[in-house]
PDB file of C-alpha atoms in Angstrom:
ATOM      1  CA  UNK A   1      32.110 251.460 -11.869  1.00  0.00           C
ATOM      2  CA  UNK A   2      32.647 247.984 -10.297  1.00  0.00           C
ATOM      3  CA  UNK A   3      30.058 246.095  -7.948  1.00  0.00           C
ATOM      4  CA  UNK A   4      27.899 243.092  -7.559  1.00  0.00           C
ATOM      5  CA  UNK A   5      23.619 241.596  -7.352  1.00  0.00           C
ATOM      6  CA  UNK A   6      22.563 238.413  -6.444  1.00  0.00           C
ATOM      7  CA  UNK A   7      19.696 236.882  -6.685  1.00  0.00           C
ATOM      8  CA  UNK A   8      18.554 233.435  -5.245  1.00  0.00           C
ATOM      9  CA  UNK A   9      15.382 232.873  -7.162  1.00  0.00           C
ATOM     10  CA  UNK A  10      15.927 229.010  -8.292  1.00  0.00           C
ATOM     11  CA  UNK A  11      13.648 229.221 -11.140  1.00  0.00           C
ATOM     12  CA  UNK A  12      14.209 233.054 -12.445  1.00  0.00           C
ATOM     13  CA  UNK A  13      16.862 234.279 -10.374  1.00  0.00           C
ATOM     14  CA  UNK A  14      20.078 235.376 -11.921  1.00  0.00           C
ATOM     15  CA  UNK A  15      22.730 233.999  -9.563  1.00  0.00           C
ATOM     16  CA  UNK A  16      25.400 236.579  -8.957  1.00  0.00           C
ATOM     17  CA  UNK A  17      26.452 239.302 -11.642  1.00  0.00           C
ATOM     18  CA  UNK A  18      29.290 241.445 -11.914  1.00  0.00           C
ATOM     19  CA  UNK A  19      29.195 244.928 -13.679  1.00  0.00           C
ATOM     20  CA  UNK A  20      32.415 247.464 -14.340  1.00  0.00           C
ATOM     21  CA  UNK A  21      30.667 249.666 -16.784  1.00  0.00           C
ATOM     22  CA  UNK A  22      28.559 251.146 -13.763  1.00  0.00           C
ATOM     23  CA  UNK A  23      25.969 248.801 -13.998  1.00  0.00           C
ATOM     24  CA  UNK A  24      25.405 249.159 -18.342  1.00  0.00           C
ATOM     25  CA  UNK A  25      25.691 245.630 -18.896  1.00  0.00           C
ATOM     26  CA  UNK A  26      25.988 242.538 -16.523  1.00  0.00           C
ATOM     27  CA  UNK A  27      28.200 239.440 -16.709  1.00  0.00           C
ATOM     28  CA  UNK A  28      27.251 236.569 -14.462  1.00  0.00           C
ATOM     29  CA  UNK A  29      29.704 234.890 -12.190  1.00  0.00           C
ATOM     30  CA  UNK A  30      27.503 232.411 -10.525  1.00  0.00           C
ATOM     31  CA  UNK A  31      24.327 231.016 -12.095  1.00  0.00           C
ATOM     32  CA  UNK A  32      21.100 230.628  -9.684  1.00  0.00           C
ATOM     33  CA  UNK A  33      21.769 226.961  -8.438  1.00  0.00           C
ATOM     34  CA  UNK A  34      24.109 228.162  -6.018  1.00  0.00           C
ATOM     35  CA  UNK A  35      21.489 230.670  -4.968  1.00  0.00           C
ATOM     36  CA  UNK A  36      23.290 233.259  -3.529  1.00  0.00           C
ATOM     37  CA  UNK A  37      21.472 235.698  -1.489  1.00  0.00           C
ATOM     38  CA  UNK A  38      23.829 237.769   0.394  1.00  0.00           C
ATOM     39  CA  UNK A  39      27.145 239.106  -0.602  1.00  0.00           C
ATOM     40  CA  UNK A  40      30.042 241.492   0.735  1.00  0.00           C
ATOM     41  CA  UNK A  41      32.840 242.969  -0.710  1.00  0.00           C
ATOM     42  CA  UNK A  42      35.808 244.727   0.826  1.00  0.00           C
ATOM     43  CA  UNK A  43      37.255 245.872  -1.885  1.00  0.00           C
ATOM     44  CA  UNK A  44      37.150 245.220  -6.025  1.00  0.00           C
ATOM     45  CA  UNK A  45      39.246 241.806  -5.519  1.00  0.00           C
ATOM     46  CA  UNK A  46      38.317 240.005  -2.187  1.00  0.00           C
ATOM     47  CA  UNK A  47      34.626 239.519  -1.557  1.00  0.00           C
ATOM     48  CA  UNK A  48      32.509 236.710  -0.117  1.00  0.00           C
ATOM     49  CA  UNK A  49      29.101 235.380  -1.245  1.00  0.00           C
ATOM     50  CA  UNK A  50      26.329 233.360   1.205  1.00  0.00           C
ATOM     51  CA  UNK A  51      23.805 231.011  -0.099  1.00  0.00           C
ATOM     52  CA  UNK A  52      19.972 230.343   0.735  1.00  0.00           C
ATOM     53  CA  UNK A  53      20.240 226.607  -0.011  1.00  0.00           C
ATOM     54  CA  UNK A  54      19.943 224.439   2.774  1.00  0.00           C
ATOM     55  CA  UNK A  55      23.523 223.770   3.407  1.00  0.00           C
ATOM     56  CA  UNK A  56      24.190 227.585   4.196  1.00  0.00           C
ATOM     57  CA  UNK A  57      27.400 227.846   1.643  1.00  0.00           C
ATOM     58  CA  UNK A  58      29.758 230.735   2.365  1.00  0.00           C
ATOM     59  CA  UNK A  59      32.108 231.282  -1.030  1.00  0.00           C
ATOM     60  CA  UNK A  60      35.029 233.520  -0.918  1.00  0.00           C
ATOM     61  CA  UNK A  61      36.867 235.309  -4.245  1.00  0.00           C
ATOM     62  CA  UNK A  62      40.446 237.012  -4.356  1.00  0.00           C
ATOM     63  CA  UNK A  63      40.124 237.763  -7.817  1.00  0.00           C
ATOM     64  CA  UNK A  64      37.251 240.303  -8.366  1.00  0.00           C
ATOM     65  CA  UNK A  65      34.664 237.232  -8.911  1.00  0.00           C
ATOM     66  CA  UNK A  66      36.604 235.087 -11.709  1.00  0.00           C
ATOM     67  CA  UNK A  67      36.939 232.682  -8.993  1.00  0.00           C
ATOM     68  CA  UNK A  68      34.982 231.133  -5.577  1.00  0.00           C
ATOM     69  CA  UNK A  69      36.299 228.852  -3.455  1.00  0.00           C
ATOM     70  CA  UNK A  70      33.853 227.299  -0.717  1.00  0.00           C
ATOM     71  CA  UNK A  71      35.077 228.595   2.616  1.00  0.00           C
ATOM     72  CA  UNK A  72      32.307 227.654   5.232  1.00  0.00           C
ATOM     73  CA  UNK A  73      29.404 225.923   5.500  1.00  0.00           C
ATOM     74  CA  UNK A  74      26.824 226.782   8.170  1.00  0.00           C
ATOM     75  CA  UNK A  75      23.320 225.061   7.792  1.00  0.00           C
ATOM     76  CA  UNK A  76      21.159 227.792   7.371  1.00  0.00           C
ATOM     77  CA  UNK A  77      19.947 230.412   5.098  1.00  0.00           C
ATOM     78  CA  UNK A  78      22.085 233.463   4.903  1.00  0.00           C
ATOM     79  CA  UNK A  79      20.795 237.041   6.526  1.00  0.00           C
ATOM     80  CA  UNK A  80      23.882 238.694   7.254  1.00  0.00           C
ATOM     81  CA  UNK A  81      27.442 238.924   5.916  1.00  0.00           C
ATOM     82  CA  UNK A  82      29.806 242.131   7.150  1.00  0.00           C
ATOM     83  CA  UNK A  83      33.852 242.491   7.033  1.00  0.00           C
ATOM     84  CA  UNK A  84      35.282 245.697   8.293  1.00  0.00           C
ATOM     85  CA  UNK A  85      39.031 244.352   6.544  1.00  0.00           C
ATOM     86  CA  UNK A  86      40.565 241.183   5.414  1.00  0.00           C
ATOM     87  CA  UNK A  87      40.552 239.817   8.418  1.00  0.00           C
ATOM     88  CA  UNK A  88      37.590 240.420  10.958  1.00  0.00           C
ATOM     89  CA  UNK A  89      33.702 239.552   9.546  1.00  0.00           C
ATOM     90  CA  UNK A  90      30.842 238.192  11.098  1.00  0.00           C
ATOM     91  CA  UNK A  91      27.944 236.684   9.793  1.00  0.00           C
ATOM     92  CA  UNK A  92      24.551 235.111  11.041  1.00  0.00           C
ATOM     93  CA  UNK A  93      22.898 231.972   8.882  1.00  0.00           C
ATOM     94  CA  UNK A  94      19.567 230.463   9.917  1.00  0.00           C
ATOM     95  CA  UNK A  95      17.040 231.170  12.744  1.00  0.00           C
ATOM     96  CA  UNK A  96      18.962 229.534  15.447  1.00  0.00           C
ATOM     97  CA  UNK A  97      22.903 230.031  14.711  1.00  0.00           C
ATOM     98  CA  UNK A  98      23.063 233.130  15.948  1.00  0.00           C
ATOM     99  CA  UNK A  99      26.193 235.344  15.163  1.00  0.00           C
ATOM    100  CA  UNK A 100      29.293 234.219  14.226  1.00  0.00           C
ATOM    101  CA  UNK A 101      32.896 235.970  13.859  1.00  0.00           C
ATOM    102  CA  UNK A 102      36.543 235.563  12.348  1.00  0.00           C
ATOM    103  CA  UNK A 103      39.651 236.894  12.826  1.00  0.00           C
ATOM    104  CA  UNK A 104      41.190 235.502   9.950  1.00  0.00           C
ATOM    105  CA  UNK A 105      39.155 236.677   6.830  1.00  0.00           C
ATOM    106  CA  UNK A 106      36.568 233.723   7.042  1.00  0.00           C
ATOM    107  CA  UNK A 107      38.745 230.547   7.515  1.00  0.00           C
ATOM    108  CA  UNK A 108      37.181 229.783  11.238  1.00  0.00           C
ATOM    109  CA  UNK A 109      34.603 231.011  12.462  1.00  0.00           C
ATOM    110  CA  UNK A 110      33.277 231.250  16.267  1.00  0.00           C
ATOM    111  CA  UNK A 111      30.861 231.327  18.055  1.00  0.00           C
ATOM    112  CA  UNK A 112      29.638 234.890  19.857  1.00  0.00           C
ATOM    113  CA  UNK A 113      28.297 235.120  23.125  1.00  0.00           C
ATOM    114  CA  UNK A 114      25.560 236.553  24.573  1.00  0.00           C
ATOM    115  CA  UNK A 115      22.312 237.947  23.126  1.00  0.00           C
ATOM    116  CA  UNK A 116      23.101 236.633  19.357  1.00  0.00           C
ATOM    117  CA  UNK A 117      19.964 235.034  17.996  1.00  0.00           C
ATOM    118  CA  UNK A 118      17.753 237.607  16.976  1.00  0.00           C
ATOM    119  CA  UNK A 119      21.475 239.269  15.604  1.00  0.00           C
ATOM    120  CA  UNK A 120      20.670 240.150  11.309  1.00  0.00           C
ATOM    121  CA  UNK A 121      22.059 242.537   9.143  1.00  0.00           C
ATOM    122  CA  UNK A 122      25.175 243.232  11.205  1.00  0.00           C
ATOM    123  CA  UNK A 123      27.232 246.613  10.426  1.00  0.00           C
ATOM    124  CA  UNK A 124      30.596 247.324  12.653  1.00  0.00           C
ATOM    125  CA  UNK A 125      31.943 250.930  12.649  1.00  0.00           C
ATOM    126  CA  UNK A 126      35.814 249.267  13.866  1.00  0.00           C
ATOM    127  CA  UNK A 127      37.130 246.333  14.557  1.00  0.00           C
ATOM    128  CA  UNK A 128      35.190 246.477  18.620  1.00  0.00           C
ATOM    129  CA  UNK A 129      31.985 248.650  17.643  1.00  0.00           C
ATOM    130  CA  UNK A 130      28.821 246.849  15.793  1.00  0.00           C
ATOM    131  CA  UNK A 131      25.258 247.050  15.618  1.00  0.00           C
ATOM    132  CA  UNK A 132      22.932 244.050  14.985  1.00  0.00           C
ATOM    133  CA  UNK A 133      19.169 244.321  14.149  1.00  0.00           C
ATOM    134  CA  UNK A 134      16.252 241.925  15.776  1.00  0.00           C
ATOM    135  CA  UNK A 135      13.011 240.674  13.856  1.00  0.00           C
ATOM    136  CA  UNK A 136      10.619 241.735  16.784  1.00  0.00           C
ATOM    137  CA  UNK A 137      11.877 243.088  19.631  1.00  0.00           C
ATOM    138  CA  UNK A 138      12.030 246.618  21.242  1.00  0.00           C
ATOM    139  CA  UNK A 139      15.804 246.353  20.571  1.00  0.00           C
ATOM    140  CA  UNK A 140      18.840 246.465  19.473  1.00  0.00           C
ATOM    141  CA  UNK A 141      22.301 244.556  19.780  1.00  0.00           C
ATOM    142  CA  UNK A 142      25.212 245.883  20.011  1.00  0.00           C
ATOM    143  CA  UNK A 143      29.250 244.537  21.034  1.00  0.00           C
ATOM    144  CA  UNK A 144      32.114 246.658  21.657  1.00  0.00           C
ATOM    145  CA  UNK A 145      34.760 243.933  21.376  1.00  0.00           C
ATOM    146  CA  UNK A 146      34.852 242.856  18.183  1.00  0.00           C
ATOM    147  CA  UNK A 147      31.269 240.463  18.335  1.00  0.00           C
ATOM    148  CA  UNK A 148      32.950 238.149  20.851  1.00  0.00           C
ATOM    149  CA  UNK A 149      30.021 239.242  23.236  1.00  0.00           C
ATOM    150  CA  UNK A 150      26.553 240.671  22.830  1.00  0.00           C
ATOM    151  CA  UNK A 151      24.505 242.936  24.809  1.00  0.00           C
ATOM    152  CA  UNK A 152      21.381 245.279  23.345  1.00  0.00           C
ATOM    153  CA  UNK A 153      19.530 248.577  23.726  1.00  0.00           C
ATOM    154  CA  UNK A 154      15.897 249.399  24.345  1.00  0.00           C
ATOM    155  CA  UNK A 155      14.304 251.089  21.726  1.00  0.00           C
ATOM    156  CA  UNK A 156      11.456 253.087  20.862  1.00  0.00           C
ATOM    157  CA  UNK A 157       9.550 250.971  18.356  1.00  0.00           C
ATOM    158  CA  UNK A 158      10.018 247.710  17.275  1.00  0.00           C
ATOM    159  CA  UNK A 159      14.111 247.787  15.863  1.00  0.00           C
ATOM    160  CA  UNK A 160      12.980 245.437  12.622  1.00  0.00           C
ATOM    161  CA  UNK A 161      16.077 243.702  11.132  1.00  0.00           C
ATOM    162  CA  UNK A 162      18.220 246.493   9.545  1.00  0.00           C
ATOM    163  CA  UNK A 163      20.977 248.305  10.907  1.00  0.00           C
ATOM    164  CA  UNK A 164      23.114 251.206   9.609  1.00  0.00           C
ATOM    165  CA  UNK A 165      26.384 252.974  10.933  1.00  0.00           C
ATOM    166  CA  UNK A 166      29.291 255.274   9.633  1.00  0.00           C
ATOM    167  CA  UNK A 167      32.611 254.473   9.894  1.00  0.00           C
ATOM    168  CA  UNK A 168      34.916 255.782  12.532  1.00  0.00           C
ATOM    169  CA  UNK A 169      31.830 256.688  13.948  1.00  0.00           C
ATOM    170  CA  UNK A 170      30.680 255.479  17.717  1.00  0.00           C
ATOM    171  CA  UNK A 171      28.148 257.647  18.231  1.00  0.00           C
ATOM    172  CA  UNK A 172      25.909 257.937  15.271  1.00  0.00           C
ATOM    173  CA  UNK A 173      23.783 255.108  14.349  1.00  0.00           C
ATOM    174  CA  UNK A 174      19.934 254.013  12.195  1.00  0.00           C
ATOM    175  CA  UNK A 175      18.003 251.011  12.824  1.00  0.00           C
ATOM    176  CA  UNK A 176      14.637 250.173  10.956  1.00  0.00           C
ATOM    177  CA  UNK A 177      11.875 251.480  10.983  1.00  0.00           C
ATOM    178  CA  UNK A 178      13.513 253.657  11.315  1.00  0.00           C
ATOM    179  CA  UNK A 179      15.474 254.881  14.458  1.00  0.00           C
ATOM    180  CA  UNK A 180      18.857 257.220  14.650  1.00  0.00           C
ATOM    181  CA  UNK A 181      20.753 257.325  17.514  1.00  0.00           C
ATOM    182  CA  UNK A 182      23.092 260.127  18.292  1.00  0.00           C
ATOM    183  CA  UNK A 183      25.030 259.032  21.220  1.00  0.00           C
ATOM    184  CA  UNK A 184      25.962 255.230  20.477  1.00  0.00           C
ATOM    185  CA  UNK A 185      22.845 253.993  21.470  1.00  0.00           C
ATOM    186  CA  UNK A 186      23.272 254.446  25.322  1.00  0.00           C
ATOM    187  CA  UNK A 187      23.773 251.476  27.881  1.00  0.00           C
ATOM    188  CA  UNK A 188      23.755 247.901  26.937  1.00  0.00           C
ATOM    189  CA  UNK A 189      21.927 245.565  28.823  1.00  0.00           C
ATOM    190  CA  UNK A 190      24.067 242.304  28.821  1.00  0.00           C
ATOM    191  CA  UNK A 191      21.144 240.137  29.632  1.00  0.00           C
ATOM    192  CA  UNK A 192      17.798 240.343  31.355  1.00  0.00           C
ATOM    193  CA  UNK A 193      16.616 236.778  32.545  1.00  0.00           C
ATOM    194  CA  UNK A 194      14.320 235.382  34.904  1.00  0.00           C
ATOM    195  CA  UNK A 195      16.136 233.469  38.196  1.00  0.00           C
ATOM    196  CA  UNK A 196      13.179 232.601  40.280  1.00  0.00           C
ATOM    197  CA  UNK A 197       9.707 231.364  39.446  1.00  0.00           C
ATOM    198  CA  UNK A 198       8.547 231.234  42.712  1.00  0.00           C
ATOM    199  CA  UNK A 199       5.598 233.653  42.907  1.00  0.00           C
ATOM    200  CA  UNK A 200       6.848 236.512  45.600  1.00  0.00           C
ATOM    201  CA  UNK A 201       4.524 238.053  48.208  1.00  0.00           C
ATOM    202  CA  UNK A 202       5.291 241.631  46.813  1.00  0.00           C
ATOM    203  CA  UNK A 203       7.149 243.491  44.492  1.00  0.00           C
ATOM    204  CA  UNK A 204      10.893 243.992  45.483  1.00  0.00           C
ATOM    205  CA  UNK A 205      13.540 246.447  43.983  1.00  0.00           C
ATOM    206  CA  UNK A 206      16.894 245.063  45.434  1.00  0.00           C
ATOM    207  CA  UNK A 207      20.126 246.687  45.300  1.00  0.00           C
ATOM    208  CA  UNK A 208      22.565 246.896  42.870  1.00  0.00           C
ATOM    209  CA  UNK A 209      25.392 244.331  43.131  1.00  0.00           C
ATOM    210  CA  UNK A 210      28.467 245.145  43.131  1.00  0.00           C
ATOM    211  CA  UNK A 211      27.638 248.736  44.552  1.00  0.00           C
ATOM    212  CA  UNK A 212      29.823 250.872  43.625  1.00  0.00           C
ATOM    213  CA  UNK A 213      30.822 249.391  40.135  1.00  0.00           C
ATOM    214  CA  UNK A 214      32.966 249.938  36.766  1.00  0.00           C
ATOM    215  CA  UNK A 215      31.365 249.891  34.747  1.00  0.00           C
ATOM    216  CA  UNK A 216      28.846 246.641  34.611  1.00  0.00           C
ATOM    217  CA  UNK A 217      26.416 245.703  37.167  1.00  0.00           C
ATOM    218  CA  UNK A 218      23.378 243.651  38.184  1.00  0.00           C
ATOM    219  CA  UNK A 219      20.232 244.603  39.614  1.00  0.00           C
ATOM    220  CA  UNK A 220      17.583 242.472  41.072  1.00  0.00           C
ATOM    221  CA  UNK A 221      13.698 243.064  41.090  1.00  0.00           C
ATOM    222  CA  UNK A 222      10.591 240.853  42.028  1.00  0.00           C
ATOM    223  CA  UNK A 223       7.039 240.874  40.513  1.00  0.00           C
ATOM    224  CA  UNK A 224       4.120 239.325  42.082  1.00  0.00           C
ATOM    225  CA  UNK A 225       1.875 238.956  40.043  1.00  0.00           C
ATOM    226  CA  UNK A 226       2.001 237.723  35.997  1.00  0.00           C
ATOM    227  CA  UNK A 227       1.461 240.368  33.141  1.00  0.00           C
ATOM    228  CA  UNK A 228       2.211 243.096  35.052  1.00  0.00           C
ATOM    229  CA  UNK A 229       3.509 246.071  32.997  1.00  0.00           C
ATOM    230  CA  UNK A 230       7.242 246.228  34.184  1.00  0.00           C
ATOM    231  CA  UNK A 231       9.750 248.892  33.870  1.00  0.00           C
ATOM    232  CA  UNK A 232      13.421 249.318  35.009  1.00  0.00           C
ATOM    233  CA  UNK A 233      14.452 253.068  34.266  1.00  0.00           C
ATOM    234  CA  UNK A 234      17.622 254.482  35.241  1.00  0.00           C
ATOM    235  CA  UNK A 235      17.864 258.607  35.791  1.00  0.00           C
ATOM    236  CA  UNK A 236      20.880 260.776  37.263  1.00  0.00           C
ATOM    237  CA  UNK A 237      21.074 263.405  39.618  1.00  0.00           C
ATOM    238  CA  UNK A 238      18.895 265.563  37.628  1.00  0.00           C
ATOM    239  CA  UNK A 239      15.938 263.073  36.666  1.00  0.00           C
ATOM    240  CA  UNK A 240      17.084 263.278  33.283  1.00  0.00           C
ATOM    241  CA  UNK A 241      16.775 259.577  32.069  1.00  0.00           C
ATOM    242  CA  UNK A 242      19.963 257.819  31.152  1.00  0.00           C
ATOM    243  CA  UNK A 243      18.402 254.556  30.400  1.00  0.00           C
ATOM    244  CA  UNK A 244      15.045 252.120  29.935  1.00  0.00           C
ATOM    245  CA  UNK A 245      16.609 248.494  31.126  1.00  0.00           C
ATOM    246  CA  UNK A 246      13.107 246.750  30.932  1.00  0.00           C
ATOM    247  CA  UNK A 247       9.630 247.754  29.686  1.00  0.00           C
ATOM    248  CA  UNK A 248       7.246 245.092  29.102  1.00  0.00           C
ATOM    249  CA  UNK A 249       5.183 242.557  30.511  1.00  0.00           C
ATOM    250  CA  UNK A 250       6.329 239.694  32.748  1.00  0.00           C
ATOM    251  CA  UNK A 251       4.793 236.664  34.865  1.00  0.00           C
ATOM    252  CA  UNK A 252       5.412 236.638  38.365  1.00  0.00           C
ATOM    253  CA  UNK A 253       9.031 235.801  39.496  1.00  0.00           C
ATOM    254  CA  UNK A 254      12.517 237.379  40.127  1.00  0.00           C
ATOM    255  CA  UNK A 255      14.333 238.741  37.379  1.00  0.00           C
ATOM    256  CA  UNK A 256      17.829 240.270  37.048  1.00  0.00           C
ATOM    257  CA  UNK A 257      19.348 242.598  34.448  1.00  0.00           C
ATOM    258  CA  UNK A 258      23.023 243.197  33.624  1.00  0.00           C
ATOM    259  CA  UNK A 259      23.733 246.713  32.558  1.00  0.00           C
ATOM    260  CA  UNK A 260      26.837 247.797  31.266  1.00  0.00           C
ATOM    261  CA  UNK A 261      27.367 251.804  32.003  1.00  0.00           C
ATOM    262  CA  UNK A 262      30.776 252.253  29.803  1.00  0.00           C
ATOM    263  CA  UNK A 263      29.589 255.504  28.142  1.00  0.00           C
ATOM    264  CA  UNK A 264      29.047 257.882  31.276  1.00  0.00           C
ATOM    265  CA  UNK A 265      30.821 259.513  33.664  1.00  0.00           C
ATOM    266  CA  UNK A 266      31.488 258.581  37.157  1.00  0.00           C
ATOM    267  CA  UNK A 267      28.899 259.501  39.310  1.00  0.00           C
ATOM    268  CA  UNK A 268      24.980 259.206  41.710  1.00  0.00           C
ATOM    269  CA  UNK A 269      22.292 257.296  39.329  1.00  0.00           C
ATOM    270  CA  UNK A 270      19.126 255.825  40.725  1.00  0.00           C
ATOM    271  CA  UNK A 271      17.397 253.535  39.613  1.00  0.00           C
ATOM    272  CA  UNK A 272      13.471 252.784  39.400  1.00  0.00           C
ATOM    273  CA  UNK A 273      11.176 249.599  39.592  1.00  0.00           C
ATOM    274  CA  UNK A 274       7.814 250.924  38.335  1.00  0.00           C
ATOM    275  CA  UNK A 275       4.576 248.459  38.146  1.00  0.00           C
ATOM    276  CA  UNK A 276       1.424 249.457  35.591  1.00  0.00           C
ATOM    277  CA  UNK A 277       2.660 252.687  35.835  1.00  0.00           C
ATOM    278  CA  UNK A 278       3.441 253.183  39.727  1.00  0.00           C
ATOM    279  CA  UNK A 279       6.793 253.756  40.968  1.00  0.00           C
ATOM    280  CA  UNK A 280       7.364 250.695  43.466  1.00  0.00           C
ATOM    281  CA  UNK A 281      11.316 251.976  44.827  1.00  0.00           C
ATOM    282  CA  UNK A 282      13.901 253.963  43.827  1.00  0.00           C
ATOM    283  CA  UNK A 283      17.799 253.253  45.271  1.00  0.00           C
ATOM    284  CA  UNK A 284      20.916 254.669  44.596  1.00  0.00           C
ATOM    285  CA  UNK A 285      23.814 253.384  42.951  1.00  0.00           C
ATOM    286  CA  UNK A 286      27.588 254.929  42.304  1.00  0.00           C
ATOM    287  CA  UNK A 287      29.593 254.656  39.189  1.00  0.00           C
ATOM    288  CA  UNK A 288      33.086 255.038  39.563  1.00  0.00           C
ATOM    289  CA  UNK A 289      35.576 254.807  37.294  1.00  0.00           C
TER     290      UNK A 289
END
């Protein structure tokens, strides 16, 4: 019967209501000069409200809405608020901020690490699993330590900003437009960046370092020549494909990938370099755990 809408229209939005009738009738608890735009509640007591205003407000209430106290203040409009409990949340305010976390229901907040600027509409299925959406990419992020560090997974189609998951559950998991994943989204590429811009005389697959690993490792490729179609794909002993670490275009240089290979068994995987289509090399590479 209880739950909350906001609304951060200045001129006909209706701020934040409350209903306990199952939505019959409304009461408001903040009027629309706060502007609140996203909100989260973990239960009917203890919730927390962000604003769109330009000083990125976070509010926090103990006492089902009756009253906010300003908790944290961020500098950019609100996109994503999420608490799995009392204590651990995360949230992501304003194009550049990138994701944020707290261990201690919202009091300080830190900075994540890794891939967390495209990071909206964060969900967490525990306190170490969570799924963020981008605005354009062909991914997804995704931490399994709490949001301390991000790494993400090549999708499909373009991920869009909305992400879904089921509690207790590591496996099963929706992004817009929409995508479902049924095994926890596969590997997660901890970054993919470009260390050389020096144009190379061919293209180069270079082995895997360290060789074997557990469970995170780098490999190194070179293209020659800019806009080629790129793809890193990673198969096992069968050619069925475990993962797509790169597919896209790219100027000349040498670029390295982190891939992080915590959901599968020990084992032979090989790994491809392919260029507009043609396989370039294939090498081998042992997981061992």
């Amino acid at each position: 019967d209880t739950g909350w809408v906001c609304d951060d229209d200045v001129t006909f939005g209706v701020g934040l209501l409350k209903t306990t009738n199952g939505g019959v009738s409304w009461t408001q608890q903040l009027n629309n000069t706060y502007r609140p735009i996203k909100l989260f509640f973990i239960n009917k007591d203890t919730g927390w409200v962000g604003t769109s205003d330009a000083s990125g407000r976070l509010f926090r209430t103990i006492d089902g809405g009756v009253n906010w106290s300003l908790q944290y203040t961020i500098n950019g409009l609100f996109e994503t608020i999420h608490f799995i409990n009392g204590n651990n949340g995360w949230i992501r305010a304003g194009a550049t901020n990138g994701i944020q976390y707290t261990t201690n229901g919202g009091f300080n907040w830190i900075d994540a690490q890794g891939d967390i600027i495209g990071g909206y509409d964060t969900k967490f299925i525990n306190d170490s699993v969570g799924y963020s959406g981008t605005f354009s990419s062909f991914k997804i992020l995704k931490s399994t330590n709490g949001g301390k560090t991000w790494g993400y997974q090549v999708t499909p189609i373009l991920s869009g900003r909305h992400a879904a998951v089921l509690r207790n559950d590591t496996l099963n998991a929706w992004a817009g437009q929409i995508m479902h994943t049924t095994d926890g989204g596969g590997s997660i590429i901890l970054g993919l960046s470009q260390i050389g811009t020096e144009i190379p005389s061919d293209y180069k697959l270079f082995q895997n370092y360290p060789n074997p690993f557990n469970p995170v490792t780098n490999i190194k490729y070179s293209v020659k020549r800019e806009t080629s179609n790129v793809k890193l794909i990673v198969y096992d002993v069968t050619g069925k494909l475990i993962a797509e670490l790169v597919n896209q275009q790219q100027q000349a240089g040498t670029y390295k990938v982190d891939w992080n290979s915590n959901n599968l068994p020990s084992g032979v995987y090989f790994y491809s370099l392919i260029i507009d289509g043609i396989t370039v090399d294939t090498k081998k590479m042992a997981l061992i755990k």
